[in-house]
Short mmCIF file of C-alpha atoms in Angstrom, two decimals:
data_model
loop_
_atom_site.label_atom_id
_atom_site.label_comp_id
_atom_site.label_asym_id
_atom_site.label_seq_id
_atom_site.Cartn_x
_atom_site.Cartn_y
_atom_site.Cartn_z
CA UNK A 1 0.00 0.00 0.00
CA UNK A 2 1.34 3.10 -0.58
CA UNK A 3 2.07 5.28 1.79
CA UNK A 4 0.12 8.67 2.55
CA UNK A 5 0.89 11.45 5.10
CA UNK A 6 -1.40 12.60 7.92
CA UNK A 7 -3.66 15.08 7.16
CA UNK A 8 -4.16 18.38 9.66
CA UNK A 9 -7.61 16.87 11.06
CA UNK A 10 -6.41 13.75 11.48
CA UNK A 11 -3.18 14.76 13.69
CA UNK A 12 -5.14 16.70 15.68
CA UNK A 13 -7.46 13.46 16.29
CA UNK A 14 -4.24 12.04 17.23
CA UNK A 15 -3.46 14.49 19.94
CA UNK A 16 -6.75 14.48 21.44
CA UNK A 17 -6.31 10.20 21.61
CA UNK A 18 -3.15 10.52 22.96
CA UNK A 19 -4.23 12.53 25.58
CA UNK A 20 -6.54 10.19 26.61
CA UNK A 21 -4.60 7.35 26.60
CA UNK A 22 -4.56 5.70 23.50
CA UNK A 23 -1.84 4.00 22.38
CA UNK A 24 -0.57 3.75 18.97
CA UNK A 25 -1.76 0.61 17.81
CA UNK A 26 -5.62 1.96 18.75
CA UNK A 27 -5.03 5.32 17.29
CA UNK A 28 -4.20 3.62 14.20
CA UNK A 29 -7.43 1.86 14.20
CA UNK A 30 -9.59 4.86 15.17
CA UNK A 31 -8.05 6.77 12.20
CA UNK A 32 -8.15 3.66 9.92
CA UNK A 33 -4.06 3.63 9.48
CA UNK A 34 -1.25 1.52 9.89
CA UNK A 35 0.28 1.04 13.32
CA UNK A 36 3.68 2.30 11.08
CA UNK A 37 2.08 5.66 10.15
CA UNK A 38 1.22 6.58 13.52
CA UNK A 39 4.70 5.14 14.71
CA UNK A 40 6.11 7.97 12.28
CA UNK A 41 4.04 10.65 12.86
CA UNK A 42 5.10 10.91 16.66
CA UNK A 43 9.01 10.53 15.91
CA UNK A 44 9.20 12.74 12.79
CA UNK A 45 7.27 15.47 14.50
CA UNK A 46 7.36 15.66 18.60
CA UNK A 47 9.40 17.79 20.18
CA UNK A 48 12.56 17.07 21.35
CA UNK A 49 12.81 18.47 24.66
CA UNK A 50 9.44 17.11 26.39
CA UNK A 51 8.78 14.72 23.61
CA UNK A 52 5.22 15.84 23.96
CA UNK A 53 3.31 15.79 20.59
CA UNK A 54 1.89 19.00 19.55
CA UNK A 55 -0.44 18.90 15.99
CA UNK A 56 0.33 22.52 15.23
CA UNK A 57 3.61 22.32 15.32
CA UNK A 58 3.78 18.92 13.85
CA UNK A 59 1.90 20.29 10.62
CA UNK A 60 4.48 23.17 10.05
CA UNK A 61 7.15 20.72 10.29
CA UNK A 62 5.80 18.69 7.44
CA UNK A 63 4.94 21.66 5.21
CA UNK A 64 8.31 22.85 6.05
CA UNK A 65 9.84 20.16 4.82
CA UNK A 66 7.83 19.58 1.73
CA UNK A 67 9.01 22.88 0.83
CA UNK A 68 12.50 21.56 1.11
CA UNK A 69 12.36 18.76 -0.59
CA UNK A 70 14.00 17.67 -3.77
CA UNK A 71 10.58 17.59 -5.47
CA UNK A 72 9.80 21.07 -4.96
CA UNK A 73 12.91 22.15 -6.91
CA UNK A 74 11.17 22.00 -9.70
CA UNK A 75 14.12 22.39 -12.31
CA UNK A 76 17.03 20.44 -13.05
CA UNK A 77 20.61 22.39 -14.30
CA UNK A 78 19.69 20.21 -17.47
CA UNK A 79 15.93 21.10 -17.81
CA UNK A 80 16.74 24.98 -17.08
CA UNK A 81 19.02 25.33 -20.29
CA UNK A 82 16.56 23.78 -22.23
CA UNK A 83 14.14 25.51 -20.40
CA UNK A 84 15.90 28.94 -21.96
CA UNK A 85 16.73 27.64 -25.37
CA UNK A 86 13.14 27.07 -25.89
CA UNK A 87 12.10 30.49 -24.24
CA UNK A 88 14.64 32.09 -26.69
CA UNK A 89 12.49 30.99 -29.80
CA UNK A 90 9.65 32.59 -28.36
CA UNK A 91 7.82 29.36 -27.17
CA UNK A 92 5.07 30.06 -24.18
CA UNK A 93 5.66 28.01 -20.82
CA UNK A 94 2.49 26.12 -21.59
CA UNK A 95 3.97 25.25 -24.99
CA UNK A 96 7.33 23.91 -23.51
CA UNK A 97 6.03 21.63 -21.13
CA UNK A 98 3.70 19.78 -23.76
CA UNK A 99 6.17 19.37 -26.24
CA UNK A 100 8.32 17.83 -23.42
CA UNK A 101 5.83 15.74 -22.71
CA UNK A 102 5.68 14.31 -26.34
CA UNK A 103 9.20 14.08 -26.33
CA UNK A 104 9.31 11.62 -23.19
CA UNK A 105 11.12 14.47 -21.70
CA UNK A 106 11.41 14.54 -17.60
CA UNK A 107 8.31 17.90 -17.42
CA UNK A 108 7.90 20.31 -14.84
CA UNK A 109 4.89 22.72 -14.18
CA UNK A 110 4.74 25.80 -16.89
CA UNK A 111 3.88 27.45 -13.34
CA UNK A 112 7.25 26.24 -12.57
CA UNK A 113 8.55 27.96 -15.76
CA UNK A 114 7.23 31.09 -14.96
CA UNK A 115 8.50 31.53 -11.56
CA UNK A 116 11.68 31.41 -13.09
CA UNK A 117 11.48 33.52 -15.70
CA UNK A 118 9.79 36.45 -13.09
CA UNK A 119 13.02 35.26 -10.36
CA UNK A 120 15.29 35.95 -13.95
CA UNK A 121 13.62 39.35 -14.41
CA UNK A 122 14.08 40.86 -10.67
CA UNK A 123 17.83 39.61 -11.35
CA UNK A 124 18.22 41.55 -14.15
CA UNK A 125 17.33 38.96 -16.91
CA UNK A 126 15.74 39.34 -20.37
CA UNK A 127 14.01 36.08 -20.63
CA UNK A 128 10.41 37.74 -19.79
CA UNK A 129 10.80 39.80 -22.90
CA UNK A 130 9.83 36.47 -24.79
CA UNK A 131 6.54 36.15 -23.24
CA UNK A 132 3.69 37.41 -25.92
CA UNK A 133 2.22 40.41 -24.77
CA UNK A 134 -1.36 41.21 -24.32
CA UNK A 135 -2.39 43.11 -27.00
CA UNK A 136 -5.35 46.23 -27.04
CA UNK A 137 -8.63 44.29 -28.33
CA UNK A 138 -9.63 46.99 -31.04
CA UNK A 139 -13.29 49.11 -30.88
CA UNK A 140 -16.40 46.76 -32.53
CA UNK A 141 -18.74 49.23 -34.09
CA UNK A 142 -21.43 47.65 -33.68
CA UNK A 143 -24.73 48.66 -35.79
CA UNK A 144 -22.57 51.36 -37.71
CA UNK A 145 -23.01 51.84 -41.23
CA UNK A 146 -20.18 50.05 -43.18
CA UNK A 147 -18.36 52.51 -45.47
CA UNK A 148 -16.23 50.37 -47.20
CA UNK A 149 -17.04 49.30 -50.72
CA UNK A 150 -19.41 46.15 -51.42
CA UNK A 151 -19.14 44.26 -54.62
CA UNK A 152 -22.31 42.82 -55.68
CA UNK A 153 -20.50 39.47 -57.13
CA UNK A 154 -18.45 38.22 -54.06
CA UNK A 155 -19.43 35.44 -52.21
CA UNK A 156 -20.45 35.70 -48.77
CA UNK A 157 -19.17 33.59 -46.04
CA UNK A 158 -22.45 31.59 -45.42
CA UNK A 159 -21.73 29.96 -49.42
CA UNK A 160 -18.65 28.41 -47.61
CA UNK A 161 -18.42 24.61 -47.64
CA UNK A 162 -19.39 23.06 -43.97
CA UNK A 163 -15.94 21.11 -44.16
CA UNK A 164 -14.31 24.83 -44.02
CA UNK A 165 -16.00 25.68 -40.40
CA UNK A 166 -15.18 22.03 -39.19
CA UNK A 167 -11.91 22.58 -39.35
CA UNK A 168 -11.59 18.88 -40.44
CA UNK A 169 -9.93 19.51 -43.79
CA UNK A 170 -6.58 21.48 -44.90
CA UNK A 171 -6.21 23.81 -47.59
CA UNK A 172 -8.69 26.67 -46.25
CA UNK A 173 -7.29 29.72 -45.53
CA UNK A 174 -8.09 33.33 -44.21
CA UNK A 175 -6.17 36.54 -45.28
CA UNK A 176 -5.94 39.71 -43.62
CA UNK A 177 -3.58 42.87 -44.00
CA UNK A 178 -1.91 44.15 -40.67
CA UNK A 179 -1.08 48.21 -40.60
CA UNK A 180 2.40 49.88 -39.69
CA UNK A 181 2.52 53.28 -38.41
CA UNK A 182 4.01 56.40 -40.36
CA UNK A 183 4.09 55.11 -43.45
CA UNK A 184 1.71 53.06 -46.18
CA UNK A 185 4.04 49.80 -45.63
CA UNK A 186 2.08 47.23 -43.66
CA UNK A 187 1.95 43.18 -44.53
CA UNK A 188 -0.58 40.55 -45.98
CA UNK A 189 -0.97 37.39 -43.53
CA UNK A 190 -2.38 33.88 -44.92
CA UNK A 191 -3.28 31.96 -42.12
CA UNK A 192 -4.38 27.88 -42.83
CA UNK A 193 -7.45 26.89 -40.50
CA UNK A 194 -6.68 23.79 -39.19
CA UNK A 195 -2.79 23.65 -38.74
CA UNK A 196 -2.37 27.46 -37.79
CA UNK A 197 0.13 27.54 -40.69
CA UNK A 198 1.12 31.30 -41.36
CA UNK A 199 2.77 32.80 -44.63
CA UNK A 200 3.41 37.10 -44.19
CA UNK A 201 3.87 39.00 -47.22
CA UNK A 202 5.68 42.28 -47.00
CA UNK A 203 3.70 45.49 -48.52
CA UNK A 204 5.01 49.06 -50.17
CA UNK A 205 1.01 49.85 -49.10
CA UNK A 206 -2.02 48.44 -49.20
CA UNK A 207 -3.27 49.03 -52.60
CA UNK A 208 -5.22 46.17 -54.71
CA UNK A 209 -1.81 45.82 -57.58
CA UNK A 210 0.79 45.60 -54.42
CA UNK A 211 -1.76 42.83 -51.94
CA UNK A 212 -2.67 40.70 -55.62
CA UNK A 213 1.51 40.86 -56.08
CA UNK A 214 2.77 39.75 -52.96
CA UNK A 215 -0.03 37.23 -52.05
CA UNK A 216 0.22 35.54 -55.62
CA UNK A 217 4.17 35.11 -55.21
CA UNK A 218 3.60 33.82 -51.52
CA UNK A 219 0.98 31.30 -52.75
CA UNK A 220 2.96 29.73 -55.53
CA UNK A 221 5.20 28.41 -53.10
CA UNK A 222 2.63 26.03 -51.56
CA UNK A 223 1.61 25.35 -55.37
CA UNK A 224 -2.12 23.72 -55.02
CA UNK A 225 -2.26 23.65 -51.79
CA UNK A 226 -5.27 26.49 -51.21
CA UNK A 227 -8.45 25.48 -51.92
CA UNK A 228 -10.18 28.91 -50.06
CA UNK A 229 -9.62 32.12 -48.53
CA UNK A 230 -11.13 33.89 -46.17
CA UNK A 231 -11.30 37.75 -46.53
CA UNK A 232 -12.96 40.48 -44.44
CA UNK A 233 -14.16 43.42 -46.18
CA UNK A 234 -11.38 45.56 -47.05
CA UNK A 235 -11.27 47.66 -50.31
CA UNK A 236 -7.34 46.04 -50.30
CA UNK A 237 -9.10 42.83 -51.83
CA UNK A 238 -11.43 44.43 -54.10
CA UNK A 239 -9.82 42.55 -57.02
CA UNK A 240 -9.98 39.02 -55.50
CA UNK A 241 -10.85 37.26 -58.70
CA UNK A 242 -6.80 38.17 -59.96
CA UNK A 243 -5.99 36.15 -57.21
CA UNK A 244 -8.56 33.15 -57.80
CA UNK A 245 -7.66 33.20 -61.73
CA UNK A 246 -4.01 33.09 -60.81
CA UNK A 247 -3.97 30.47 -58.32
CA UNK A 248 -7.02 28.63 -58.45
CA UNK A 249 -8.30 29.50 -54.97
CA UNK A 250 -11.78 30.71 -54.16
CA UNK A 251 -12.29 33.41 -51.87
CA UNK A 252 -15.26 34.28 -49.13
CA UNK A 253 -15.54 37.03 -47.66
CA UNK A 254 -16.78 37.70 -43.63
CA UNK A 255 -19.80 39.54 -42.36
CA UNK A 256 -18.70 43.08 -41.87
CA UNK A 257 -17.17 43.75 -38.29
CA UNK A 258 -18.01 39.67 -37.14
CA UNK A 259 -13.51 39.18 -36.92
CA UNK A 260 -14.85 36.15 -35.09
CA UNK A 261 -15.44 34.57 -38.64
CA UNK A 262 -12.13 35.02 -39.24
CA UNK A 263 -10.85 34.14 -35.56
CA UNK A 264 -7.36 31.85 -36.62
CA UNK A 265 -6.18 34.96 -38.70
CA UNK A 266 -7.20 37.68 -36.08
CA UNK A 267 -5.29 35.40 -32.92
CA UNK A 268 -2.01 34.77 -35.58
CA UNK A 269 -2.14 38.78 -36.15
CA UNK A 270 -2.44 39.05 -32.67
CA UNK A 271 1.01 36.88 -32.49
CA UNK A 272 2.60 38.59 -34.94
CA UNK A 273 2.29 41.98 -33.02
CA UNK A 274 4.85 40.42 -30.27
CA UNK A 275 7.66 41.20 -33.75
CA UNK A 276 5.52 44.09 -35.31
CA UNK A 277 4.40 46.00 -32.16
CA UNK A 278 1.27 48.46 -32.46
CA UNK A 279 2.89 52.36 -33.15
CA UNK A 280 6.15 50.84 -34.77
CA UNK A 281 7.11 51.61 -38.60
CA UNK A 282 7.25 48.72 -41.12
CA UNK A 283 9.31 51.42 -43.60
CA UNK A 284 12.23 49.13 -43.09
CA UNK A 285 10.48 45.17 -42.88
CA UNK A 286 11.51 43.29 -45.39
CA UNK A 287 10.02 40.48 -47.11
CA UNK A 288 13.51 38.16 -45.18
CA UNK A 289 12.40 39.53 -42.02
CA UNK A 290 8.49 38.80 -42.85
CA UNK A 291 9.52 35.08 -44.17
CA UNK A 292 11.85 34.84 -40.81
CA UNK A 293 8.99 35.74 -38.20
CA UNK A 294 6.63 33.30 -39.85
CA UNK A 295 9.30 30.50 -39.36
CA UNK A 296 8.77 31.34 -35.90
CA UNK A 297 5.28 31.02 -35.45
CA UNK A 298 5.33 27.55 -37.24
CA UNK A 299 7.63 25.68 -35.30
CA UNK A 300 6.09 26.85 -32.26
CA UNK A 301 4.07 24.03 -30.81
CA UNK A 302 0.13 24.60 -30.08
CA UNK A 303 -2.07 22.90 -27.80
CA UNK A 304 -4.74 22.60 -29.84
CA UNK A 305 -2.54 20.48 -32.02
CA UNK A 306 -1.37 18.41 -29.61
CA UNK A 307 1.81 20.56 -28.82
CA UNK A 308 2.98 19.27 -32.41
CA UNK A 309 4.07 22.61 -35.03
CA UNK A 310 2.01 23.94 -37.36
CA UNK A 311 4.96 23.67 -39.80
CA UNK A 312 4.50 19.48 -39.02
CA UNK A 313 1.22 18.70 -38.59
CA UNK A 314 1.13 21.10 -42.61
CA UNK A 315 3.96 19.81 -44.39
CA UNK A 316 3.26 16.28 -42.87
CA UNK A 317 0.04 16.12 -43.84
CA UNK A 318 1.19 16.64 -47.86
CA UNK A 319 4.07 14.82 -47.79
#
């Protein structure tokens, strides 16, 4: 039988039978335990001087030492530099511990994790930089009059195939265009539905000619591997159908102001901010820099994928 410590109740039970007389081998019986348990219980935790057993004092010993102990140490010299190598590429505590889980990796708590990275901070360390920040959830204007321009052809989001919403198939997509600040330069993101996949496209601005350009040449390098696209409502993808005739693809476009409908691409945006920060210039981001931060995002490992990559749970599933 394996062993189990005392709880608080039951050691002060204890005192109160030993007080009356009790000996150990009744004690143990009252408290359904084993003679042994109680046998411990008063040597590990009476006091030396009177030897008189006092349950107060005998539960801060215990917690004491289970604060102590080996166990509670959480993180091995070993664990702790892989710990930081992983923390390095941007992965989230919650994402570490599940991939070393897969991996058949000795785990520890991503509480664990994080009490070390805040102990790293107050000493002066950078690791906390890595965390993703929380990022400003932007105004719904709800029941406002949408300005934007409509185009009588496209086809709305409800024409969708139910295999899209299920998630259950690859090869959907949803696109979206994220703004710098000070100048027109901003980027295209192409985000796949079920895997998380992410391809960012660097834009001069966010005209029609330059979003058509860079999305076409981003999309031929997963040749045939789109079969839709989500879009919101943004004059940027007015001329869709260049796209579709190029590529093959067909798009669908959101309800205006629902960015629920479009929920993978809005949280991968949301990621990409923690490289792009809101107020910061993309005058300088080039299309290396765009390809380098997507790498990034798709060998991190998600939970909702089973703490695999997006990067393997795509590729994988074509190859």
């Amino acid at each position: 039988m394996k062993y189990k410590q005392l709880t608080e109740n039951e050691r002060y039970t204890l005192s109160v039978l030993r007080k009356q007389g009790y000996n150990q081998a009744q004690i143990a019986k009252a408290l359904g335990r084993h003679r042994s348990t109680i046998s411990r219980e008063v040597n590990r935790n009476s006091c030396r001087i009177d030897n008189a057993y006092r349950p107060s004092k005998a539960q801060k010993r215990t917690n004491g030492r289970r604060r102590r102990s080996r166990r509670n140490k959480r993180i091995t010299a070993e664990q702790l530099k892989q710990v930081k190598q992983l923390l390095v590429k941007d992965w989230s505590p919650e994402q570490i511990v599940g991939h070393l889980k897969i991996a058949g990796k000795p785990t520890i708590s991503h509480e664990s994790i994080y009490q070390f990275i805040w102990k790293d901070k107050a000493n002066g360390g950078q690791l906390w930089k890595h965390l993703r920040q929380a990022t400003k959830k932007r105004r719904k204007r709800y029941g406002a009059y949408d300005s934007r321009g409509r185009l009588a052809s496209k086809r709305h989001i409800s024409e969708r195939p139910a295999s899209v919403e299920t998630r259950k198939t690859r090869g959907h997509w949803e696109i979206d265009t994220v703004m710098g600040k000070g100048s027109k330069h901003c980027i295209v993101t192409l985000v796949e539905r079920k895997t998380g996949y992410t391809l960012i496209g660097q834009l001069d601005d966010r005209t029609t000619a330059s979003l058509n350009r860079r999305t076409i040449k981003i999309m031929n390098r997963l040749d045939g591997l789109f079969t839709s696209i989500t879009a919101d409502n943004g004059t940027e993808f007015h001329q869709y159908k260049e796209i579709e005739n190029a590529t093959g693809t067909r798009f669908y476009f959101a309800n205006p102001h629902h960015s629920w409908e479009r929920g993978t691409n809005e949280n991968t945006n949301g990621l990409i901010r923690q490289y792009l920060p809101k107020g910061t210039s993309m005058a300088t981001l080039t299309q290396a820099k765009c390809d380098a931060i997507a790498k990034r995002l798709n060998t991190r490992p998600r939970k909702r994928l089973s703490f695999k990559t997006p990067e393997e749970s795509f590729i994988g599933y074509y190859s």
